[in-house]
XYZ file of C-alpha atoms in Angstrom:
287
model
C 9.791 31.629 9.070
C 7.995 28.203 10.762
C 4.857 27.057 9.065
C 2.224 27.648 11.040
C 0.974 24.901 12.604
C -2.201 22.590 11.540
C -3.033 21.654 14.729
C -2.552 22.103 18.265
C -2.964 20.519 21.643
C -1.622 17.859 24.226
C -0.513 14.257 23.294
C -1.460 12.083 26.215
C -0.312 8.784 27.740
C -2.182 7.900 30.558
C -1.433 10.685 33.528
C 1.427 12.204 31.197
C 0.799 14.679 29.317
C 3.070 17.307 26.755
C 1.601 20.284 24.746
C 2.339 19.310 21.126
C 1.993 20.735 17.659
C 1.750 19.496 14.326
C 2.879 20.767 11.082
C 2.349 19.963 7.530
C 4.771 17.357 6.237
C 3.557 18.094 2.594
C 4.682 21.469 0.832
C 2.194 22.848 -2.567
C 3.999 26.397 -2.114
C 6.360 25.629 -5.568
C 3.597 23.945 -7.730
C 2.619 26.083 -10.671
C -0.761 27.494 -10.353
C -3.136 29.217 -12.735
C -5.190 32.171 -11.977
C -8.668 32.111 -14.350
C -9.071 35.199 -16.730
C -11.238 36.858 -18.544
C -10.530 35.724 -22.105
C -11.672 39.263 -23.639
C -10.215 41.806 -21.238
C -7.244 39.510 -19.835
C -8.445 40.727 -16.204
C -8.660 38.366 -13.473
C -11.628 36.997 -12.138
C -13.823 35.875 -9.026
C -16.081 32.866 -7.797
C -18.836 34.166 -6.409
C -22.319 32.467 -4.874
C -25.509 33.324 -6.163
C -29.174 32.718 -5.082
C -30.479 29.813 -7.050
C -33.671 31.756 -7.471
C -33.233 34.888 -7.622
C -29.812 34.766 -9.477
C -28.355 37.390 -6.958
C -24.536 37.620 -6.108
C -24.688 37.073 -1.974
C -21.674 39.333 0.521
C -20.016 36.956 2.489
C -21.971 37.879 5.763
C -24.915 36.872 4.112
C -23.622 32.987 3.533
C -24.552 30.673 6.250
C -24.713 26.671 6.422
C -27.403 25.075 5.581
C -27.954 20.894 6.206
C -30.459 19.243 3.618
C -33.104 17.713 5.838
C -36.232 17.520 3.042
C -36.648 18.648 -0.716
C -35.714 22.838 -0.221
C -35.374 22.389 3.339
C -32.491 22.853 5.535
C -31.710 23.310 8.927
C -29.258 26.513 9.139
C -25.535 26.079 10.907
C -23.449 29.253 12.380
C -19.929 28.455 12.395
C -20.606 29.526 16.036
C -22.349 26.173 16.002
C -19.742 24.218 14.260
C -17.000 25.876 17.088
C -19.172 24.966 19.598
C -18.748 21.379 18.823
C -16.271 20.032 20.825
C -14.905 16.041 21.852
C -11.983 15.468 23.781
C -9.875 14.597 20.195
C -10.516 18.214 19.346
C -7.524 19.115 21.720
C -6.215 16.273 23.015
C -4.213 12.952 21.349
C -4.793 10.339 24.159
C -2.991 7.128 22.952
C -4.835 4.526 23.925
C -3.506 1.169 22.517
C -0.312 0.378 21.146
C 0.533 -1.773 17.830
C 3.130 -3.106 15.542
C 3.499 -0.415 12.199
C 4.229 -3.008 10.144
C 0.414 -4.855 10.968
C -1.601 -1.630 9.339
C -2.103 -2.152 6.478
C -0.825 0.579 3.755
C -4.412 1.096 2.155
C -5.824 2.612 5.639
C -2.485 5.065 5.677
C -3.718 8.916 5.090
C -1.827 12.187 5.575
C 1.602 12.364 7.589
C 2.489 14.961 10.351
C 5.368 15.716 11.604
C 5.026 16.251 15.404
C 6.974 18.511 17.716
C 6.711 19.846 21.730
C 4.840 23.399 21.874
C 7.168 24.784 24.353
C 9.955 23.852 26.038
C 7.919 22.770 29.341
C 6.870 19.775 27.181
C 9.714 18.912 26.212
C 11.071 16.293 28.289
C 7.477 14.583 28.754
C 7.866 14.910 24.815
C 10.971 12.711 24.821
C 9.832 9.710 27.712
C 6.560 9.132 24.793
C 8.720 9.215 22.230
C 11.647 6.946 23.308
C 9.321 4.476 24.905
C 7.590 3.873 21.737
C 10.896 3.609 19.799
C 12.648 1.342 22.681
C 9.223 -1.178 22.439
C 9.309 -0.557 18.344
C 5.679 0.794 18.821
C 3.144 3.074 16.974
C 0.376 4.534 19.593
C -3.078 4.666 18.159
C -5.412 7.560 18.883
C -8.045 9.628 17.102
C -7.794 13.862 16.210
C -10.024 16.484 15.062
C -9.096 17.761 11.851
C -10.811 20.169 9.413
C -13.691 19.612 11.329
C -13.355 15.626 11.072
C -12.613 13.480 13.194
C -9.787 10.779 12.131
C -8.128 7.942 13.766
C -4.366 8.471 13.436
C -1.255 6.743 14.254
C 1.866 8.088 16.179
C 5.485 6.811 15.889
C 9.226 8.301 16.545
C 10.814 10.320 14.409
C 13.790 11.659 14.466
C 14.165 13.792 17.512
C 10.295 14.683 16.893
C 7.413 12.262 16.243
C 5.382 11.731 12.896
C 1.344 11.285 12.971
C -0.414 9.615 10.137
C -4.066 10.018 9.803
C -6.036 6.623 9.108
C -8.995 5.847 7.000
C -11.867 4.534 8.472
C -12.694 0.773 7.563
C -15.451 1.446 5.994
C -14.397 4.275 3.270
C -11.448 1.514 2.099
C -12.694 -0.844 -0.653
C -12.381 -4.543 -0.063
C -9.221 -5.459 -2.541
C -11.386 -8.961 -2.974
C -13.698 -7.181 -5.301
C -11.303 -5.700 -7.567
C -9.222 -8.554 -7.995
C -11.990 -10.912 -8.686
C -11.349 -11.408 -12.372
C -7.447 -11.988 -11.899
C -6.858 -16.039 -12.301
C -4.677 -18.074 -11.118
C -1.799 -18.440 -13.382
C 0.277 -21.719 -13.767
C 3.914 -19.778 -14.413
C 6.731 -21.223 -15.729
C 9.706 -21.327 -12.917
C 12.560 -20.450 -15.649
C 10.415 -16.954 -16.880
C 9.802 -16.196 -13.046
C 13.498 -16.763 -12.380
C 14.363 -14.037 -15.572
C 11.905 -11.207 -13.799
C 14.005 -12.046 -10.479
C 17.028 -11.352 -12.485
C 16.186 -8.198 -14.173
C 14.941 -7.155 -10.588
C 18.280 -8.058 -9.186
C 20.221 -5.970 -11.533
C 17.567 -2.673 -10.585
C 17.883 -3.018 -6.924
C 18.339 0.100 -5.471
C 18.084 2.206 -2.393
C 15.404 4.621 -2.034
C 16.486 8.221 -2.799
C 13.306 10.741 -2.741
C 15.758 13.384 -4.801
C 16.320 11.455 -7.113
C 12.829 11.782 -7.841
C 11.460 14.790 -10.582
C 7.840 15.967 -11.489
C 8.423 15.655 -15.071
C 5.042 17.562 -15.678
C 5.588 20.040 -13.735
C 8.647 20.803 -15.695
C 7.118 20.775 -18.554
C 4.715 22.961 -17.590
C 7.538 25.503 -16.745
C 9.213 24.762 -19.880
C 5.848 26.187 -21.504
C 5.660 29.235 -19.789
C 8.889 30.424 -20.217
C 8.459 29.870 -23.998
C 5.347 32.336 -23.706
C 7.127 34.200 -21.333
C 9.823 34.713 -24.254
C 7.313 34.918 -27.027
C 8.150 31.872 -28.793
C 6.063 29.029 -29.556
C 5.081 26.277 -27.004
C 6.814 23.287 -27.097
C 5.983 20.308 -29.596
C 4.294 17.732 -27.836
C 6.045 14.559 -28.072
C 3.587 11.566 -27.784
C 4.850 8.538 -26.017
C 4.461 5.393 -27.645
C 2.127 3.103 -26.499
C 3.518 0.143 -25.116
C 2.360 -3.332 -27.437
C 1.296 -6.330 -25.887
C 4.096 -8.836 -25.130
C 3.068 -11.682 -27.781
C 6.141 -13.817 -26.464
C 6.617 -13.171 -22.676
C 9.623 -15.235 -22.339
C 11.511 -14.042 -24.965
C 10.676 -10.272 -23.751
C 11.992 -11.055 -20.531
C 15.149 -12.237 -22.216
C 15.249 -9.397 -24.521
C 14.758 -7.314 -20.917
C 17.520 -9.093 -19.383
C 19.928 -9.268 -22.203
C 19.407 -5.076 -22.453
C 19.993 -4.868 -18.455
C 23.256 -7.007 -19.186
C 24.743 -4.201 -21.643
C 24.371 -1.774 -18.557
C 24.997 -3.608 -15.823
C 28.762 -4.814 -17.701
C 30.156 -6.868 -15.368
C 27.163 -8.133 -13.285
C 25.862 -10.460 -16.254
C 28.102 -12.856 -14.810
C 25.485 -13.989 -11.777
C 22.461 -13.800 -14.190
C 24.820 -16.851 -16.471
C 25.387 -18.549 -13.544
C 21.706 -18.878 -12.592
C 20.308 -19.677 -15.979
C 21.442 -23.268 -16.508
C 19.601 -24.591 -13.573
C 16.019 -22.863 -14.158
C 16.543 -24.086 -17.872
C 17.838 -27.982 -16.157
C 14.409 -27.915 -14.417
C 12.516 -26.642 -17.215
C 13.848 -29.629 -18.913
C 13.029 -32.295 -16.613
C 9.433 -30.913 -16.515
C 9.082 -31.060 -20.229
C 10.497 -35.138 -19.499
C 8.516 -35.469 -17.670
C-alpha cells in the first residue's frame, strides 16, 4: 500500500504547471517503541490535559488554541482559523530562481522529499521540469507550507521523480564563527599530516547506506527478547574510554602500521611515500 502523501499541490515554473505530491523519504514504522504503564496494575495508560486551576481532565471538544498575549491572557484560535490561513505556498511550489546544489551550504539542509506527478495528466509537464533542471545541473528554489510552517525548500532530479529538501531559515542556523572561536591555529608537522593521509588512503571507500546498522536499536531488541524468554537482560558491556594521545606521531604510526596488517599488500604505497615526508622533515630540522 503507498504512503500517504505529506503534501499535495502543483509545482510551478513560470506558465507550466504539474499536480505533484510528496511523500516521506524517512520511514520510523520499524523503530522499537514503548507504550507507558501503570507500574502497579501493568495496564496501559493516557496523557490527558487538565485545567491548571481547577485540576479538571478537559474532552477533546473542549480544547481550543489559545496565543499568550499578556500574563493569563490569550487570544483563542479555532483550527477553523488556522485552515483559513492560506498563501500561495500552501498549494503551490512556484520555483522562482535557480542555483548550483553544491553552493548551499549543508548546515541550512532540512528534511528530504521525494517528489512524484499526482496523476498521469501531469506527467509529461512533470518530466520537461525535471529534465531541464538535470540538463542545466540545477536545483530550483521555492518555499512550501508544511505542518502549518512555512519553509523555503529546494528541488532537484531524481531518478525518474524529483527530491525536495526543506531549508532552514538564516536566522535559526548558528554562525560556525562562534563555536570555533577557541580552536587555534596549529603549526602541523608535514610528515604526521602525510601519515593521517595514509591511513585515510587505505579506508577509502564507497558509500553503501546498508552497510550501515543501528547498533542500539539492536540491542534494544536483543533485550526484549531476553524478557520475552524470561531470562535475564543482557550484561552491559562498557566501552572504554578512549585516552588522550600523549605522542600523536607515534599513534599515527601505530594507526598506520595496524591498517598495514589489514590492508596486506597495499603497505607497499604507504613505504614508498614515507622517505620523502621524513627527507623534508629533515631538512627542516637543518635548517
Amino acid at each position: 500500500m503507498a504512503p500517504r502523501p505529506a503534501w499535495s499541490g502543483y509545482l510551478k515554473l513560470s506558465l507550466v504547471t504539474c499536480a505533484i505530491e510528496l511523500s516521506n523519504v524517512i520511514s520510523h514504522a520499524e523503530k522499537v517503541s514503548f507504550h507507558i504503564l501503570n507500574r502497579k496494575t501493568g495496564n496501559r495508560v493516557r496523557r490527558v490535559y487538565v485545567d491548571q486551576k481547577s485540576g479538571k481532565p478537559l474532552e477533546e471538544d473542549e480544547e481550543v488554541r489559545g496565543f499568550e498575549v499578556g500574563k493569563d491572557e490569550f487570544i483563542r484560535i479555532e483550527d477553523e482559523d488556522i485552515e483559513a490561513v492560506q498563501i500561495e505556498s500552501s498549494h503551490t511550489l512556484d520555483l522562482d530562481g535557480f542555483v548550483d546544489k553544491a553552493s548551499i551550504d549543508q548546515v541550512y539542509l532540512d528534511t528530504p522529499y521525494y517528489v512524484s506527478p499526482a496523476d498521469k495528466v501531469s506527467q509529461e509537464a512533470f518530466a520537461v521540469i525535471r529534465d531541464a533542471l538535470a540538463e542545466k545541473k540545477m536545483a530550483g528554489l521555492a518555499r512550501i507550507v508544511l505542518y502549518q510552517r512555512e519553509r523555503p525548500a529546494m528541488i532537484e532530479p531524481f531518478g525518474k521523480g524529483m527530491l525536495l529538501t526543506t531549508l532552514r531559515y538564516g536566522d535559526t542556523v548558528r554562525d560556525a564563527s562562534g563555536v570555533f572561536a577557541d580552536i587555534q591555529s596549529t603549526k602541523l608537522d608535514g610528515e604526521m599530516v602525510e601519515l593521517a593521509e595514509n591511513i585515510i588512503d587505505k579506508k577509502k571507500a564507497k558509500f553503501d547506506p546498508a552497510k550501515f546498522r543501528d547498533r542500539y536499536e539492536e540491542s534494544l531488541l536483543e533485550l526484549i527478547r531476553a524478557r520475552k524468554a524470561g531470562r535475564k537482560a543482557p550484561s552491559a558491556k562498557a566501552s572504554p574510554k578512549p585516552s588522550n594521545v600523549v605522542n600523536l606521531f607515534d599513534a599515527l604510526k601505530k594507526s598506520l602500521n595496524a591498517d598495514d596488517g589489514k590492508a596486506g599488500k597495499s603497505s607497499s604505497k604507504t613505504t614508498a611515500r614515507r622517505p620523502k615526508a621524513k627527507a623534508a622533515a629533515s631538512k627542516r630540522k637543518s635548517a
